[in-house]
Amino acid sequence: MADYLAALVQGGKSALAQALAQIEINPDSPATIALLDQAWAAMSAQVIGLTGPPGVGKSSLLAALLPIWRGRGLRVGVIAVDPSSRRTGGALLGDRARLKTDPDDQGLFVRSMAARDRLGGLGPQTLAANVLMAALFDIVVIETVGVGQSETEIAHLADTIVFCIQPGSGDSIQFMKAGIVEVPHICVVTKADLGAPAQRAVMDASGAFSLAEEVHAGWLVPVTAVSSATGEGLEDLVATISRHRVHLDAVRNSDHLRQRTRYWMQDLIRDRFGREGLARAENLLDLGSGTTPFSRLAHISTALRGDVGRV
Ligand SMILES: Nc1nc2c(ncn2[C@@H]2O[C@H](COP(=O)(O)OP(=O)(O)O)[C@@H](O)[C@H]2O)c(=O)[nH]1
Ligand SMILES: [Mg+2]
């Protein structure tokens, strides 16, 4: 079989942009499936889910983190899930910052994607882009607007969930009520330059997250204040993020990727064929040795379409 991934590595950012376009145009073509399967087997990035309410400062934070990672020679891919195209069609208030990147920097790639109602705003394209980028970069950041549901969705895609709250917003209380306190691995209080309210938010959030230690296999969720405006706390956050990767490497076993893959395969099937389709596909989902998820998905899709044809 042709080595599509090697060709992609050779081709740099323009080849990646083309590949992502091809995936959207021809999601079921044999070349797309082969490329995604090869990428899936080569995924090695730490995937970071950067989430939190609109206006909290996610994009500004990301823009401030990128030069630090790049300065250390880390290659970074960004998937910015744009909430403005979701439902209302209008831009969400507060979501202003746009990432500016150097087109000549081959170690930094940014892809914006429209949010979808399915998958907590993460569509099938997000998933495919994540698989591709995780094979090509050291770090992949997915920026999503966190409004409850999407936190649990991103948890099945990302290794490290960074949840942002801002001073004086009462977010920590809200997300405790919403029951999502178990999802984030790192809590960031943004806009630390605002002073005392930021310190108070750190205290509140620390209280909330101390309850979640059990669910993260001994990882105590750090709550850290940062300012994208002054640079305060950024180096600390970068260190905390890489410490979490070390933690994951120590506690995860080989089952983890299989379980995660199974989860999003189910989501993709439900997306295309509904609950009933998923129920019919259930016994086809397990990845035996030697099979890879995208060719398995293509196989399942063919089988389900055949079913539909018969009724
Ligand atoms: N004071 C202050 N304001 C910030 C900081 N970071 C972001 N902001 C402001 O917060 C608003 C929303 O920022 P943005 O990054 O677009 O938030 P996002 O919607 O979460 O991506 C913008 O007006 C930013 O200028 C910060 O560190 N300090
Ligand atoms: Mg943003």
Short mmCIF file of C-alpha atoms and ligand atoms in Angstrom, two decimals:
data_model
loop_
_atom_site.label_atom_id
_atom_site.label_comp_id
_atom_site.label_asym_id
_atom_site.label_seq_id
_atom_site.Cartn_x
_atom_site.Cartn_y
_atom_site.Cartn_z
CA MET A 1 0.00 0.00 0.00
CA ALA A 2 1.21 3.51 -0.75
CA ASP A 3 2.67 5.36 2.19
CA TYR A 4 0.29 8.30 2.25
CA LEU A 5 1.56 9.53 5.59
CA ALA A 6 5.17 9.78 4.44
CA ALA A 7 4.02 11.77 1.42
CA LEU A 8 2.16 14.09 3.75
CA VAL A 9 5.21 14.60 5.97
CA GLN A 10 7.24 15.39 2.84
CA GLY A 11 4.67 17.84 1.54
CA GLY A 12 4.50 20.02 4.67
CA LYS A 13 1.66 22.35 5.54
CA SER A 14 0.26 22.77 2.06
CA ALA A 15 0.00 18.99 1.69
CA LEU A 16 -1.76 18.82 5.07
CA ALA A 17 -4.25 21.51 4.04
CA GLN A 18 -4.93 19.58 0.83
CA ALA A 19 -5.35 16.31 2.72
CA LEU A 20 -7.86 17.89 5.10
CA ALA A 21 -9.82 19.25 2.15
CA GLN A 22 -9.79 15.81 0.52
CA ILE A 23 -11.11 14.25 3.72
CA GLU A 24 -14.05 16.65 3.61
CA ILE A 25 -14.75 16.13 -0.07
CA ASN A 26 -14.11 12.39 -0.21
CA PRO A 27 -14.50 10.94 3.29
CA ASP A 28 -15.04 7.42 1.93
CA SER A 29 -12.36 7.27 -0.76
CA PRO A 30 -9.79 4.46 -0.39
CA ALA A 31 -6.96 7.03 -0.28
CA THR A 32 -8.64 8.93 2.58
CA ILE A 33 -9.23 5.75 4.53
CA ALA A 34 -5.67 4.52 4.02
CA LEU A 35 -4.21 7.87 5.04
CA LEU A 36 -6.33 8.07 8.20
CA ASP A 37 -5.50 4.50 9.18
CA GLN A 38 -1.79 5.15 8.73
CA ALA A 39 -2.06 8.34 10.76
CA TRP A 40 -4.06 6.57 13.46
CA ALA A 41 -1.28 4.03 13.89
CA ALA A 42 1.29 6.84 14.11
CA MET A 43 -0.49 9.19 16.53
CA SER A 44 1.97 10.41 19.13
CA ALA A 45 1.05 14.01 19.99
CA GLN A 46 -0.23 15.17 23.32
CA VAL A 47 -3.73 16.32 22.39
CA ILE A 48 -4.84 19.24 24.52
CA GLY A 49 -8.48 20.26 24.76
CA LEU A 50 -8.60 23.97 25.53
CA THR A 51 -12.09 24.73 26.67
CA GLY A 52 -14.20 27.21 28.61
CA PRO A 53 -16.97 29.75 28.03
CA PRO A 54 -16.78 32.28 25.17
CA GLY A 55 -14.76 35.38 26.04
CA VAL A 56 -12.82 33.70 28.83
CA GLY A 57 -9.54 34.18 26.97
CA LYS A 58 -8.84 30.81 25.31
CA SER A 59 -7.64 32.15 21.97
CA SER A 60 -5.49 34.80 23.63
CA LEU A 61 -3.97 32.13 25.86
CA LEU A 62 -3.26 29.89 22.92
CA ALA A 63 -1.62 32.74 21.02
CA ALA A 64 0.62 33.32 24.05
CA LEU A 65 1.49 29.64 24.49
CA LEU A 66 2.41 28.95 20.86
CA PRO A 67 5.70 30.91 20.82
CA ILE A 68 6.79 29.17 24.05
CA TRP A 69 6.23 25.71 22.58
CA ARG A 70 7.78 26.69 19.25
CA GLY A 71 10.76 28.18 21.11
CA ARG A 72 11.37 24.74 22.57
CA GLY A 73 11.27 23.17 19.15
CA LEU A 74 7.88 21.54 19.66
CA ARG A 75 5.71 21.24 16.56
CA VAL A 76 2.13 22.35 17.17
CA GLY A 77 -1.12 21.78 15.32
CA VAL A 78 -4.20 23.79 16.28
CA ILE A 79 -7.83 22.97 15.61
CA ALA A 80 -9.97 25.99 16.41
CA VAL A 81 -13.61 24.99 16.54
CA ASP A 82 -15.43 28.15 15.63
CA PRO A 83 -18.65 28.63 17.60
CA SER A 84 -19.86 31.46 15.37
CA SER A 85 -21.32 29.09 12.81
CA ARG A 86 -23.26 27.16 15.39
CA ARG A 87 -27.07 27.40 15.34
CA THR A 88 -27.46 31.18 15.50
CA GLY A 89 -25.15 31.83 12.58
CA GLY A 90 -23.91 34.93 14.34
CA ALA A 91 -20.60 35.43 16.11
CA LEU A 92 -20.69 34.76 19.82
CA LEU A 93 -20.01 37.79 21.92
CA GLY A 94 -16.49 37.87 23.30
CA ASP A 95 -14.94 35.51 20.80
CA ARG A 96 -12.64 37.98 19.16
CA ALA A 97 -9.07 36.87 19.16
CA ARG A 98 -7.85 35.33 15.92
CA LEU A 99 -4.58 33.49 15.75
CA LYS A 100 -1.95 35.03 13.55
CA THR A 101 0.67 32.59 12.42
CA ASP A 102 3.77 32.69 10.24
CA PRO A 103 2.97 30.88 6.98
CA ASP A 104 6.64 29.90 6.63
CA ASP A 105 6.77 28.16 9.99
CA GLN A 106 6.33 24.50 9.06
CA GLY A 107 6.11 23.56 12.73
CA LEU A 108 2.86 25.40 13.33
CA PHE A 109 -0.40 24.66 11.58
CA VAL A 110 -3.80 26.18 12.39
CA ARG A 111 -7.09 24.88 11.09
CA SER A 112 -10.43 26.52 11.86
CA MET A 113 -13.54 24.42 11.75
CA ALA A 114 -17.21 25.13 12.03
CA ALA A 115 -18.86 23.85 15.18
CA ARG A 116 -21.59 21.29 14.76
CA ASP A 117 -24.49 20.35 16.94
CA ARG A 118 -23.37 16.75 16.97
CA LEU A 119 -20.49 15.57 19.12
CA GLY A 120 -20.80 18.58 21.37
CA GLY A 121 -19.77 20.81 18.51
CA LEU A 122 -17.04 18.49 17.29
CA GLY A 123 -17.90 17.04 13.91
CA PRO A 124 -16.45 14.06 12.04
CA GLN A 125 -14.00 16.44 10.34
CA THR A 126 -12.63 17.47 13.72
CA LEU A 127 -11.97 13.88 14.52
CA ALA A 128 -10.20 13.19 11.23
CA ALA A 129 -8.14 16.38 11.51
CA ASN A 130 -7.16 15.40 15.02
CA VAL A 131 -5.98 11.96 13.92
CA LEU A 132 -3.92 13.43 11.08
CA MET A 133 -2.39 16.19 13.17
CA ALA A 134 -1.65 13.89 16.11
CA ALA A 135 0.53 11.87 13.73
CA LEU A 136 2.38 14.94 12.46
CA PHE A 137 2.87 17.23 15.46
CA ASP A 138 4.18 17.00 19.03
CA ILE A 139 1.23 18.91 20.43
CA VAL A 140 -2.30 19.28 19.07
CA VAL A 141 -4.55 21.87 20.66
CA ILE A 142 -8.30 21.77 20.09
CA GLU A 143 -9.95 25.01 21.13
CA THR A 144 -13.65 24.57 21.80
CA VAL A 145 -16.30 26.57 23.56
CA GLY A 146 -17.15 24.67 26.72
CA VAL A 147 -20.78 24.81 27.63
CA GLY A 148 -21.25 21.63 29.60
CA GLN A 149 -21.91 18.90 27.05
CA SER A 150 -18.86 19.61 24.93
CA GLU A 151 -16.50 19.03 27.86
CA THR A 152 -17.48 15.43 28.05
CA GLU A 153 -17.18 15.08 24.27
CA ILE A 154 -13.71 16.55 24.13
CA ALA A 155 -12.67 14.22 26.94
CA HIS A 156 -12.83 11.35 24.44
CA LEU A 157 -10.57 13.11 21.99
CA ALA A 158 -8.00 14.92 24.09
CA ASP A 159 -5.36 13.64 26.49
CA THR A 160 -5.24 16.77 28.58
CA ILE A 161 -8.26 18.98 29.17
CA VAL A 162 -7.41 22.55 30.11
CA PHE A 163 -10.51 24.28 31.40
CA CYS A 164 -10.50 28.09 31.53
CA ILE A 165 -12.50 30.24 33.87
CA GLN A 166 -12.23 33.97 34.37
CA PRO A 167 -12.21 36.07 37.53
CA GLY A 168 -15.52 37.11 38.99
CA SER A 169 -17.65 34.93 36.74
CA GLY A 170 -18.84 32.31 39.21
CA ASP A 171 -17.93 29.66 36.62
CA SER A 172 -16.43 27.29 39.15
CA ILE A 173 -19.71 27.08 41.02
CA GLN A 174 -21.63 26.65 37.77
CA PHE A 175 -19.59 23.82 36.39
CA MET A 176 -19.73 22.02 39.72
CA LYS A 177 -23.49 22.15 39.50
CA ALA A 178 -23.33 20.94 35.91
CA GLY A 179 -21.33 17.95 37.08
CA ILE A 180 -18.40 18.48 34.77
CA VAL A 181 -15.86 19.01 37.51
CA GLU A 182 -14.52 15.53 36.75
CA VAL A 183 -13.53 16.32 33.18
CA PRO A 184 -10.67 18.87 33.31
CA HIS A 185 -7.08 17.90 34.16
CA ILE A 186 -5.88 21.44 34.56
CA CYS A 187 -7.92 24.48 35.55
CA VAL A 188 -6.72 27.86 34.37
CA VAL A 189 -7.92 31.15 35.79
CA THR A 190 -7.39 33.63 32.97
CA LYS A 191 -6.80 37.40 33.16
CA ALA A 192 -4.66 37.16 36.30
CA ASP A 193 -3.70 40.78 35.67
CA LEU A 194 -7.11 41.67 37.14
CA GLY A 195 -5.58 40.97 40.57
CA ALA A 196 -7.64 40.10 43.65
CA PRO A 197 -10.69 38.67 41.82
CA ALA A 198 -8.32 36.26 40.03
CA GLN A 199 -6.90 35.08 43.35
CA ARG A 200 -10.40 34.51 44.64
CA ALA A 201 -11.29 32.50 41.56
CA VAL A 202 -8.20 30.34 42.13
CA MET A 203 -9.38 29.65 45.70
CA ASP A 204 -12.92 28.78 44.63
CA ALA A 205 -11.82 26.52 41.82
CA SER A 206 -9.21 24.78 43.99
CA GLY A 207 -11.98 23.88 46.41
CA ALA A 208 -14.17 22.52 43.63
CA PHE A 209 -11.43 20.47 42.00
CA SER A 210 -10.05 18.95 45.19
CA LEU A 211 -13.15 16.72 45.01
CA ALA A 212 -12.12 15.29 41.63
CA GLU A 213 -8.77 13.71 42.51
CA GLU A 214 -10.15 10.17 42.63
CA VAL A 215 -11.30 10.11 39.00
CA HIS A 216 -7.91 11.05 37.54
CA ALA A 217 -5.83 8.15 38.83
CA GLY A 218 -4.02 10.16 41.45
CA TRP A 219 -3.69 13.35 39.42
CA LEU A 220 -4.61 16.34 41.58
CA VAL A 221 -6.09 18.97 39.25
CA PRO A 222 -3.84 22.03 39.50
CA VAL A 223 -5.51 25.42 39.43
CA THR A 224 -3.23 28.01 37.98
CA ALA A 225 -3.63 31.73 37.22
CA VAL A 226 -2.32 33.10 33.93
CA SER A 227 -2.34 36.39 32.10
CA SER A 228 -1.97 36.37 28.35
CA ALA A 229 -1.57 40.12 28.61
CA THR A 230 1.45 40.14 30.95
CA GLY A 231 2.78 36.61 30.46
CA GLU A 232 2.29 35.73 34.13
CA GLY A 233 1.92 32.01 34.76
CA LEU A 234 2.49 30.92 31.15
CA GLU A 235 5.76 29.04 31.74
CA ASP A 236 4.15 27.33 34.73
CA LEU A 237 1.21 26.25 32.62
CA VAL A 238 3.48 24.85 29.91
CA ALA A 239 5.34 22.87 32.59
CA THR A 240 2.10 21.61 34.12
CA ILE A 241 0.84 20.47 30.71
CA SER A 242 3.99 18.46 30.05
CA ARG A 243 3.87 17.05 33.59
CA HIS A 244 0.40 15.75 32.80
CA ARG A 245 1.73 13.95 29.76
CA VAL A 246 4.34 12.24 31.91
CA HIS A 247 1.57 11.24 34.32
CA LEU A 248 -0.51 9.79 31.48
CA ASP A 249 2.41 7.82 30.09
CA ALA A 250 2.80 6.25 33.52
CA VAL A 251 -0.84 5.30 34.14
CA ARG A 252 -2.25 4.43 30.71
CA ASN A 253 -2.22 0.96 29.24
CA SER A 254 -2.60 -0.23 25.68
CA ASP A 255 -6.36 -0.63 26.13
CA HIS A 256 -6.79 3.09 26.37
CA LEU A 257 -6.45 3.91 22.67
CA ARG A 258 -8.73 1.01 21.76
CA GLN A 259 -11.46 2.17 24.13
CA ARG A 260 -11.17 5.75 22.97
CA THR A 261 -11.25 4.69 19.32
CA ARG A 262 -14.31 2.55 19.96
CA TYR A 263 -16.06 5.52 21.53
CA TRP A 264 -15.61 7.82 18.55
CA MET A 265 -16.33 5.06 16.06
CA GLN A 266 -19.68 4.69 17.80
CA ASP A 267 -20.19 8.42 17.53
CA LEU A 268 -19.40 8.47 13.83
CA ILE A 269 -21.78 5.58 13.14
CA ARG A 270 -24.54 7.23 15.16
CA ASP A 271 -23.86 10.43 13.25
CA ARG A 272 -24.42 8.68 9.91
CA PHE A 273 -26.92 5.95 10.66
CA GLY A 274 -28.67 6.94 13.87
CA ARG A 275 -29.17 4.90 17.02
CA GLU A 276 -30.66 1.99 15.16
CA GLY A 277 -27.71 1.77 12.84
CA LEU A 278 -25.39 1.83 15.80
CA ALA A 279 -27.29 -0.99 17.46
CA ARG A 280 -26.94 -3.09 14.29
CA ALA A 281 -23.23 -2.29 14.01
CA GLU A 282 -22.36 -3.02 17.63
CA ASN A 283 -20.97 -6.50 17.03
CA LEU A 284 -18.82 -5.22 14.16
CA LEU A 285 -17.14 -2.54 16.20
CA ASP A 286 -14.42 -4.43 18.00
CA LEU A 287 -11.03 -3.89 16.52
CA GLY A 288 -9.38 -7.23 16.09
CA SER A 289 -5.62 -7.24 15.73
CA GLY A 290 -4.57 -6.11 12.29
CA THR A 291 -7.64 -4.01 11.59
CA THR A 292 -7.59 -0.26 11.75
CA PRO A 293 -10.56 1.95 12.59
CA PHE A 294 -11.16 3.81 9.35
CA SER A 295 -11.18 0.76 7.12
CA ARG A 296 -13.38 -0.93 9.72
CA LEU A 297 -15.73 2.05 9.63
CA ALA A 298 -15.90 1.90 5.85
CA HIS A 299 -16.74 -1.79 6.10
CA ILE A 300 -19.48 -1.11 8.66
CA SER A 301 -20.91 1.72 6.53
CA THR A 302 -21.11 -0.56 3.51
CA ALA A 303 -22.82 -3.24 5.58
CA LEU A 304 -25.34 -0.78 7.03
CA ARG A 305 -26.11 0.74 3.64
CA GLY A 306 -26.75 -2.79 2.39
CA ASP A 307 -29.19 -3.25 5.29
CA VAL A 308 -30.98 -0.03 4.45
CA GLY A 309 -31.19 -1.15 0.81
CA ARG A 310 -33.04 -4.29 1.85
CA VAL A 311 -35.79 -2.67 3.92
N1 LIG B 1 -7.19 41.74 31.02
C1 LIG B 1 -7.05 40.70 30.22
N2 LIG B 1 -7.91 40.50 29.20
C2 LIG B 1 -7.74 39.41 28.41
C3 LIG B 1 -6.70 38.47 28.65
N3 LIG B 1 -6.80 37.49 27.75
C4 LIG B 1 -7.86 37.79 26.95
N4 LIG B 1 -8.43 38.94 27.35
C5 LIG B 1 -9.59 39.61 26.71
O1 LIG B 1 -10.75 38.78 26.81
C6 LIG B 1 -11.52 38.85 25.62
C7 LIG B 1 -11.79 37.48 25.05
O2 LIG B 1 -10.58 36.88 24.67
P1 LIG B 1 -10.51 35.64 23.69
O3 LIG B 1 -9.12 35.14 23.71
O4 LIG B 1 -11.09 35.95 22.35
O5 LIG B 1 -11.50 34.61 24.43
P2 LIG B 1 -12.12 33.22 23.90
O6 LIG B 1 -13.50 33.52 23.42
O7 LIG B 1 -12.18 32.35 25.12
O8 LIG B 1 -11.23 32.66 22.84
C8 LIG B 1 -10.76 39.76 24.66
O9 LIG B 1 -11.33 41.03 24.72
C9 LIG B 1 -9.35 39.76 25.22
O10 LIG B 1 -8.67 40.95 24.94
C10 LIG B 1 -5.78 38.73 29.75
O11 LIG B 1 -4.85 37.99 30.03
N5 LIG B 1 -6.04 39.84 30.50
MG MG B 2 -11.61 31.87 20.88
#
